[in-house]
XYZ file of N, CA, C and O in Angstrom:
488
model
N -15.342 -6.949 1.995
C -15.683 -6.109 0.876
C -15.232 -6.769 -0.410
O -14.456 -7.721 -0.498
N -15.742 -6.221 -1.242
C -15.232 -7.242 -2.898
C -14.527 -6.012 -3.074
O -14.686 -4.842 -2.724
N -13.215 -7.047 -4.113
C -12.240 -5.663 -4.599
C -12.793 -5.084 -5.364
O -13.865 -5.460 -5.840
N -11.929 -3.536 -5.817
C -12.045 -2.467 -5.901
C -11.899 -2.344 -7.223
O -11.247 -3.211 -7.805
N -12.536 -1.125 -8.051
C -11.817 -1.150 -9.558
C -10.656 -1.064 -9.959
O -10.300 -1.346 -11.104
N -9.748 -0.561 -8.827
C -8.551 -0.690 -8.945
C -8.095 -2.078 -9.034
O -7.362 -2.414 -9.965
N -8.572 -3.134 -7.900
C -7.931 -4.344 -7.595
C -8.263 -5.096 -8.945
O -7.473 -5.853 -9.510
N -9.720 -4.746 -9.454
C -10.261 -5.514 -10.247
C -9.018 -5.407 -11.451
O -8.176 -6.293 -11.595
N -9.070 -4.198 -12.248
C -8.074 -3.817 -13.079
C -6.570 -4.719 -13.015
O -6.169 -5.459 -13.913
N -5.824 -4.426 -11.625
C -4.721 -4.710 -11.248
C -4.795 -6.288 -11.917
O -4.097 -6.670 -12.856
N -5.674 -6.990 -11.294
C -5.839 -8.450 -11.762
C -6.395 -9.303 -12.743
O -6.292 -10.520 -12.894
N -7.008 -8.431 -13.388
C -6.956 -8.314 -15.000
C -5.935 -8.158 -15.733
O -6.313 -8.720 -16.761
N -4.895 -7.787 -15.937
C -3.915 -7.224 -16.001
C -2.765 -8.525 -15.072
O -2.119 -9.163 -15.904
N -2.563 -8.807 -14.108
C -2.395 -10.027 -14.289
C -2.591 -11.161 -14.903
O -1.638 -11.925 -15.051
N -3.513 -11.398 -15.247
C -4.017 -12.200 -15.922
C -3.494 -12.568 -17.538
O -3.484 -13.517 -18.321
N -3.248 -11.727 -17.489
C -2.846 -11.651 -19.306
C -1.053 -11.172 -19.130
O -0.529 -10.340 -19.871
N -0.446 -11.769 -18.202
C 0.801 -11.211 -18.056
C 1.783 -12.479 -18.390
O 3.001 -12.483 -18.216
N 1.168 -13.316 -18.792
C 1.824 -14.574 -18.911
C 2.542 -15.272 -17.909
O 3.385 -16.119 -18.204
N 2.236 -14.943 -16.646
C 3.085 -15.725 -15.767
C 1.850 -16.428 -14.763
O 1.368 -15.922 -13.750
N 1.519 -17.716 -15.364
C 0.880 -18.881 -15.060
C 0.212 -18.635 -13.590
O -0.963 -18.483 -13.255
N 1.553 -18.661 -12.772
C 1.692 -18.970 -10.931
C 0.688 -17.721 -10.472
O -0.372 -17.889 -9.868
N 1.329 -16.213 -10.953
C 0.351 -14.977 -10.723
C -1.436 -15.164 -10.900
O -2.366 -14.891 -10.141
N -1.366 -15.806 -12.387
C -2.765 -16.289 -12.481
C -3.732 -16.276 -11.679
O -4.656 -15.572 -11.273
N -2.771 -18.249 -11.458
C -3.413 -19.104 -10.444
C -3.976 -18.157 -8.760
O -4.989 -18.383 -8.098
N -3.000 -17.229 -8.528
C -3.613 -16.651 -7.260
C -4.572 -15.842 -7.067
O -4.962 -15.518 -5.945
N -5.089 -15.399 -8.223
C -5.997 -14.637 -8.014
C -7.567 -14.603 -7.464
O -8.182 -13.613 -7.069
N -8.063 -16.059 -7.561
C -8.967 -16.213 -7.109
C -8.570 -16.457 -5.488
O -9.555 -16.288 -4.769
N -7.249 -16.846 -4.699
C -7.288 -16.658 -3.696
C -6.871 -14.891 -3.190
O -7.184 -14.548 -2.050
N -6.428 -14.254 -3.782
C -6.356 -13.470 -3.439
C -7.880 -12.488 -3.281
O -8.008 -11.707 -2.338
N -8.751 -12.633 -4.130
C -9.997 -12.393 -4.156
C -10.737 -12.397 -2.566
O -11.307 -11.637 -1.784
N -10.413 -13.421 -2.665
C -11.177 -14.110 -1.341
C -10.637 -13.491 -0.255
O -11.375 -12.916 0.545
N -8.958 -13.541 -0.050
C -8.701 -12.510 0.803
C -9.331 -11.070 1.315
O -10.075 -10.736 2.237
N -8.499 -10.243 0.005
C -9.650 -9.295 -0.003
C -10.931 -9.292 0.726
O -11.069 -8.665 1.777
N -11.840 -9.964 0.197
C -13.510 -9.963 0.475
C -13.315 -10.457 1.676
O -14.215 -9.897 2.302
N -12.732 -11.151 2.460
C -12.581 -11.411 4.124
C -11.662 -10.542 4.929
O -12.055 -10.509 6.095
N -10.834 -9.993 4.779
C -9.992 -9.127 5.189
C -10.038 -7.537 4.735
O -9.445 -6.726 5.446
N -10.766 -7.073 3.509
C -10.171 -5.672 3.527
C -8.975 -5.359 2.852
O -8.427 -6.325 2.320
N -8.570 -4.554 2.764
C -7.048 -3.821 2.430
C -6.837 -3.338 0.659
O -7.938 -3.169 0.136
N -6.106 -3.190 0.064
C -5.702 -2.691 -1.422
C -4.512 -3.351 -1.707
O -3.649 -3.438 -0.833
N -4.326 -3.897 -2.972
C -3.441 -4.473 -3.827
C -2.712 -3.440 -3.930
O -3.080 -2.345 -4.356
N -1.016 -3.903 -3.320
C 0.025 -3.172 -3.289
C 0.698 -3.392 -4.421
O 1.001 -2.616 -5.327
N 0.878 -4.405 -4.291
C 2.304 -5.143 -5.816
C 1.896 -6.309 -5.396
O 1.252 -6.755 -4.446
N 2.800 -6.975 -6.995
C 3.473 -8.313 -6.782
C 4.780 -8.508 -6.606
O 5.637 -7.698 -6.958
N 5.001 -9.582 -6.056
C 6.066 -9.693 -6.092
C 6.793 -11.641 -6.444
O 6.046 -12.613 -6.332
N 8.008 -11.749 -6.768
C 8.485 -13.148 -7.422
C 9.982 -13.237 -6.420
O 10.872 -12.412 -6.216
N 9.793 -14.428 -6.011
C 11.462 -14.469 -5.190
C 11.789 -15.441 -5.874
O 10.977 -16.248 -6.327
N 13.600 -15.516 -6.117
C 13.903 -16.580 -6.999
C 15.238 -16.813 -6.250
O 15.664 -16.108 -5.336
N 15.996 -18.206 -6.917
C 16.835 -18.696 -6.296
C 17.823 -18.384 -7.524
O 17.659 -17.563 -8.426
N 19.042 -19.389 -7.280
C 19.893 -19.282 -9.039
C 19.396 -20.176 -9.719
O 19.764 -20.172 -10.893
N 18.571 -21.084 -9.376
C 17.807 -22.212 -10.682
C 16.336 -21.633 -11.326
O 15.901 -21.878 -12.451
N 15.711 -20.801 -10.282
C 14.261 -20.784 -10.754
C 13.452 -19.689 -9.821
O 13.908 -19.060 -8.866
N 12.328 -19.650 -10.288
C 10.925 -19.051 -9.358
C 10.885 -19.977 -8.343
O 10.875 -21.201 -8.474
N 10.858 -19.191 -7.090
C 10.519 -19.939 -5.539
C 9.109 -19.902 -5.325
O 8.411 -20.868 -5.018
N 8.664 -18.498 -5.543
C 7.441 -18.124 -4.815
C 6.995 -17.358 -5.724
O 7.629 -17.316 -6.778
N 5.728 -16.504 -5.564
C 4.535 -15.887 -6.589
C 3.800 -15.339 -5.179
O 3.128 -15.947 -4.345
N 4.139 -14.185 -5.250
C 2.800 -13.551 -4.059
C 2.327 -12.056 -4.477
O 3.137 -11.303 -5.017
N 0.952 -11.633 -4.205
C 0.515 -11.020 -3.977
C 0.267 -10.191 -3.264
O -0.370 -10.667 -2.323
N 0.474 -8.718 -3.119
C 0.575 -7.946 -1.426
C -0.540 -6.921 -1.445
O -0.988 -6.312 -2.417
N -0.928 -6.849 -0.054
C -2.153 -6.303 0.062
C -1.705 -5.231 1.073
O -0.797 -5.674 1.775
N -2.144 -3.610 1.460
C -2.033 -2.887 2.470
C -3.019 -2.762 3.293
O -3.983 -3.443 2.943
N -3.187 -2.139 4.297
C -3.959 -1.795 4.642
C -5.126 -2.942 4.856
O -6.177 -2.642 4.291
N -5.142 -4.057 5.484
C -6.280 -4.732 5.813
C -6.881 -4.769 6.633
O -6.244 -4.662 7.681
N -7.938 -4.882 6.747
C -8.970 -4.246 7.926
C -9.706 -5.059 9.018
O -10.164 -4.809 10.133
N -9.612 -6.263 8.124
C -9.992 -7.577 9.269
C -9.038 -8.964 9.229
O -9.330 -10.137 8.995
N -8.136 -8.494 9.466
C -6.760 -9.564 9.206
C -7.055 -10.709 9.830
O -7.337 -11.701 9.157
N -7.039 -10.748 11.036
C -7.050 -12.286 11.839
C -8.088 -12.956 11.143
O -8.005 -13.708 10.172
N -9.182 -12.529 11.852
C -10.481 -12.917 11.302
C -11.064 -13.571 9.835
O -11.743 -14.584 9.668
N -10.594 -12.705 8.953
C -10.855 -12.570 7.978
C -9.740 -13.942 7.102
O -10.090 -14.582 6.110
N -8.500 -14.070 7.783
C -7.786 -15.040 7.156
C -8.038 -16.226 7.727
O -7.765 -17.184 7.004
N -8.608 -16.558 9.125
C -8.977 -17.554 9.306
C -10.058 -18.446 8.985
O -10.265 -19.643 9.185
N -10.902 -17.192 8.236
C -12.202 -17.437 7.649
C -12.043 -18.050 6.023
O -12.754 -18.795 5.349
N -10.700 -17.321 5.755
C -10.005 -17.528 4.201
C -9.662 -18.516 3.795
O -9.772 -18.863 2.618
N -8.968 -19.446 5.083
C -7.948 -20.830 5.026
C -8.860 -21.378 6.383
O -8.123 -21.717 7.309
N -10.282 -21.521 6.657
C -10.505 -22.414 7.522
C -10.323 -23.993 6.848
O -10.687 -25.042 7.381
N -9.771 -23.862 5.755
C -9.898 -25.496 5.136
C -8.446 -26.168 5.455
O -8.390 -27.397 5.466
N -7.195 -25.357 5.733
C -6.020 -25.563 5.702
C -5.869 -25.819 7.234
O -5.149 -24.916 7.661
N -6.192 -26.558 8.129
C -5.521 -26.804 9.562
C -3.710 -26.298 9.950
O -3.355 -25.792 11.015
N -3.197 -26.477 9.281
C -1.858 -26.204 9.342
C -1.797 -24.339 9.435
O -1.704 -23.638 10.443
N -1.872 -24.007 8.262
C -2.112 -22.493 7.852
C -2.870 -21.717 9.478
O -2.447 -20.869 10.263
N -4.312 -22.642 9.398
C -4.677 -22.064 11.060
C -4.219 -21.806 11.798
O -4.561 -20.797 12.416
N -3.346 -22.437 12.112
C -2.328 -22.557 13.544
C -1.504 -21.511 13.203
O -1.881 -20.372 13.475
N -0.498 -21.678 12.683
C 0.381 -20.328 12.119
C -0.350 -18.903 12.347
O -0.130 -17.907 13.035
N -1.261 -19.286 11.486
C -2.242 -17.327 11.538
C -2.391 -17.137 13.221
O -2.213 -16.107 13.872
N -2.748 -18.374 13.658
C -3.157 -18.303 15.313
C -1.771 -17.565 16.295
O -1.624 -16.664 17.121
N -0.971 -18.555 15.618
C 0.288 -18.001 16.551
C 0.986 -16.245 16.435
O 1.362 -15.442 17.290
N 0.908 -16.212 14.948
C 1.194 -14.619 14.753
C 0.113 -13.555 15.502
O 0.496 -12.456 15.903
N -0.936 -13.903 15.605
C -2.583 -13.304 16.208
C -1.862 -13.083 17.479
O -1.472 -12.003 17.921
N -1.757 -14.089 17.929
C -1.154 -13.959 19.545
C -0.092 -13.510 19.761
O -0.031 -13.026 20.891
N 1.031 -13.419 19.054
C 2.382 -12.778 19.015
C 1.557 -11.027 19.248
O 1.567 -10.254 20.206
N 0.786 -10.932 17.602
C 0.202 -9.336 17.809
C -0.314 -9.014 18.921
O -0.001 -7.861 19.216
N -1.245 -9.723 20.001
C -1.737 -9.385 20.967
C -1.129 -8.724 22.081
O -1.637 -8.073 22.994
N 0.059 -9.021 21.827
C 1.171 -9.653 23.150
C 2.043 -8.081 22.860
O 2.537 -7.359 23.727
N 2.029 -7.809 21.042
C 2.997 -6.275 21.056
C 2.054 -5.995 20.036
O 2.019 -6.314 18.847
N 1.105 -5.160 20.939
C 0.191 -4.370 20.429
C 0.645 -2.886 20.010
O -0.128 -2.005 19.634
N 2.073 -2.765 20.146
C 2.927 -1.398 19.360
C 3.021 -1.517 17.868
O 3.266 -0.518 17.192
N 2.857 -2.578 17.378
C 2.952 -2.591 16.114
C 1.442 -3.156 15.526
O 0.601 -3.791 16.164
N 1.385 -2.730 14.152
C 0.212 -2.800 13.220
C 0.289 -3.552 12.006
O 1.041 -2.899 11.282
N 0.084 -4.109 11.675
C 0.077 -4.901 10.036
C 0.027 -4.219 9.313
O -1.069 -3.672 9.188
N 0.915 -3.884 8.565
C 0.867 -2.509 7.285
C 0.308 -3.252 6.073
O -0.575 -2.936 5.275
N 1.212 -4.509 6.189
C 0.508 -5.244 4.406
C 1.101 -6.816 4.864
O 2.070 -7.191 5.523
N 0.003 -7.496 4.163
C 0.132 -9.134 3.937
C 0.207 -9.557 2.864
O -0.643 -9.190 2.053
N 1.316 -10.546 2.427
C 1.907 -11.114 1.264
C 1.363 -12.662 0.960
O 1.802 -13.745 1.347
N 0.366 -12.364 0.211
C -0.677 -13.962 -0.083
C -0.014 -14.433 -1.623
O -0.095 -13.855 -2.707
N 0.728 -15.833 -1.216
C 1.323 -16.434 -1.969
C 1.472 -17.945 -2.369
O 0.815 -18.625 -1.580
N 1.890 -18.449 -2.994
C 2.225 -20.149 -3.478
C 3.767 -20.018 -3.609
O 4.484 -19.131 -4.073
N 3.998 -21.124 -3.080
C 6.006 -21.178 -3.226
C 6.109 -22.501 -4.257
O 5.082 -23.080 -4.612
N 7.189 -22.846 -4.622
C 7.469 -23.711 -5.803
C 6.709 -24.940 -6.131
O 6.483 -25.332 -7.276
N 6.155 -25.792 -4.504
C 5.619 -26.660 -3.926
C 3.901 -26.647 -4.130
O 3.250 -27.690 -4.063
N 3.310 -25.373 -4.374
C 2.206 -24.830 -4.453
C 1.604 -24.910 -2.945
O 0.393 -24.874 -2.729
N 2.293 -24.988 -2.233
C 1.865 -24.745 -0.979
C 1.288 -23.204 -0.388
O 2.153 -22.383 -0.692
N 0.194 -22.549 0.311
C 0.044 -21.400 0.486
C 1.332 -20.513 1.523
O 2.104 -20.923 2.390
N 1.127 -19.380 1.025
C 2.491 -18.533 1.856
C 1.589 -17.430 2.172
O 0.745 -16.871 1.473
N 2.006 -17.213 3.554
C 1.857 -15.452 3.903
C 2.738 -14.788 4.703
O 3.390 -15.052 5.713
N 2.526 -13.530 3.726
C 4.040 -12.809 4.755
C 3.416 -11.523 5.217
O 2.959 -10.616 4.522
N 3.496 -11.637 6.740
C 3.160 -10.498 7.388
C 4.584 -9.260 7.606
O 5.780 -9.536 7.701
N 3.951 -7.925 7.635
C 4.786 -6.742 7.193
C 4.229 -5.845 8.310
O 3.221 -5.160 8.138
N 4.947 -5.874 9.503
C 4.599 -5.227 11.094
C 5.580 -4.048 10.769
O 6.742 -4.231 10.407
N 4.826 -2.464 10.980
C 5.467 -1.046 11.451
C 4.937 -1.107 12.806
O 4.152 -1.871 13.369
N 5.607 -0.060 13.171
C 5.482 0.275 14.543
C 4.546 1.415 14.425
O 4.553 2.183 13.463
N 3.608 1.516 15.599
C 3.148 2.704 15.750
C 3.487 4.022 15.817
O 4.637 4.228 16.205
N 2.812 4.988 15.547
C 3.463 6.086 15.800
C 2.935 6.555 16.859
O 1.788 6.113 16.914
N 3.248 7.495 18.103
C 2.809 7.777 18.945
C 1.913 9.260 18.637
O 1.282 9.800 19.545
């Protein structure tokens, strides 16, 4: 699905926030979205005592996660594997659900994702 007027807004609004790194993600985060599904939760910035580490973006609720991210980063071989291995971890404890994924760049500009597993409720 293409984001939402909300998402659209949200990242507009990034955009003009002066922080460069946020920018830069937005066209991957886009893409997410439109392959996966879900709603722009927050951002978020992790830092060390010298500096900015990371710059990510969080999404809830996504609707075609595996799929949709492998379709996102089929250019990244490395990234593949990883998404592959968490896929199969999920398979394996199908008690828990992906609540939200954290699509990011760390200092290196390397891609980051951080998966955010609840448990089911019965």
């Amino acid at each position: 699905r293409s984001p939402g007027e909300y998402e659209k807004q949200y990242l507009e609004t990034l955009k003009s926030c002066g922080i460069d790194k946020l920018e830069k993600l937005i066209p991957l985060v886009n893409s997410v979205i439109e392959n996966c599904g879900g709603n722009i939760f927050m951002t978020g910035i992790d830092y060390n005592e010298k500096s900015a580490q990371k710059h990510k973006i969080y999404l809830e609720y996504p609707a075609n996660l595996y799929e949709g991210l492998l379709t996102t980063f089929s250019y990244n071989k490395e990234l593949i594997k990883k998404i592959k291995l968490i896929k199969n971890w999920h398979e394996i404890h199908q008690e828990f659900y992906c609540d939200i994924i954290g699509t990011g760049k760390d200092a290196k500009d390397n891609i980051t994702l951080n998966f955010y597993f609840m448990l089911k409720k019965d």
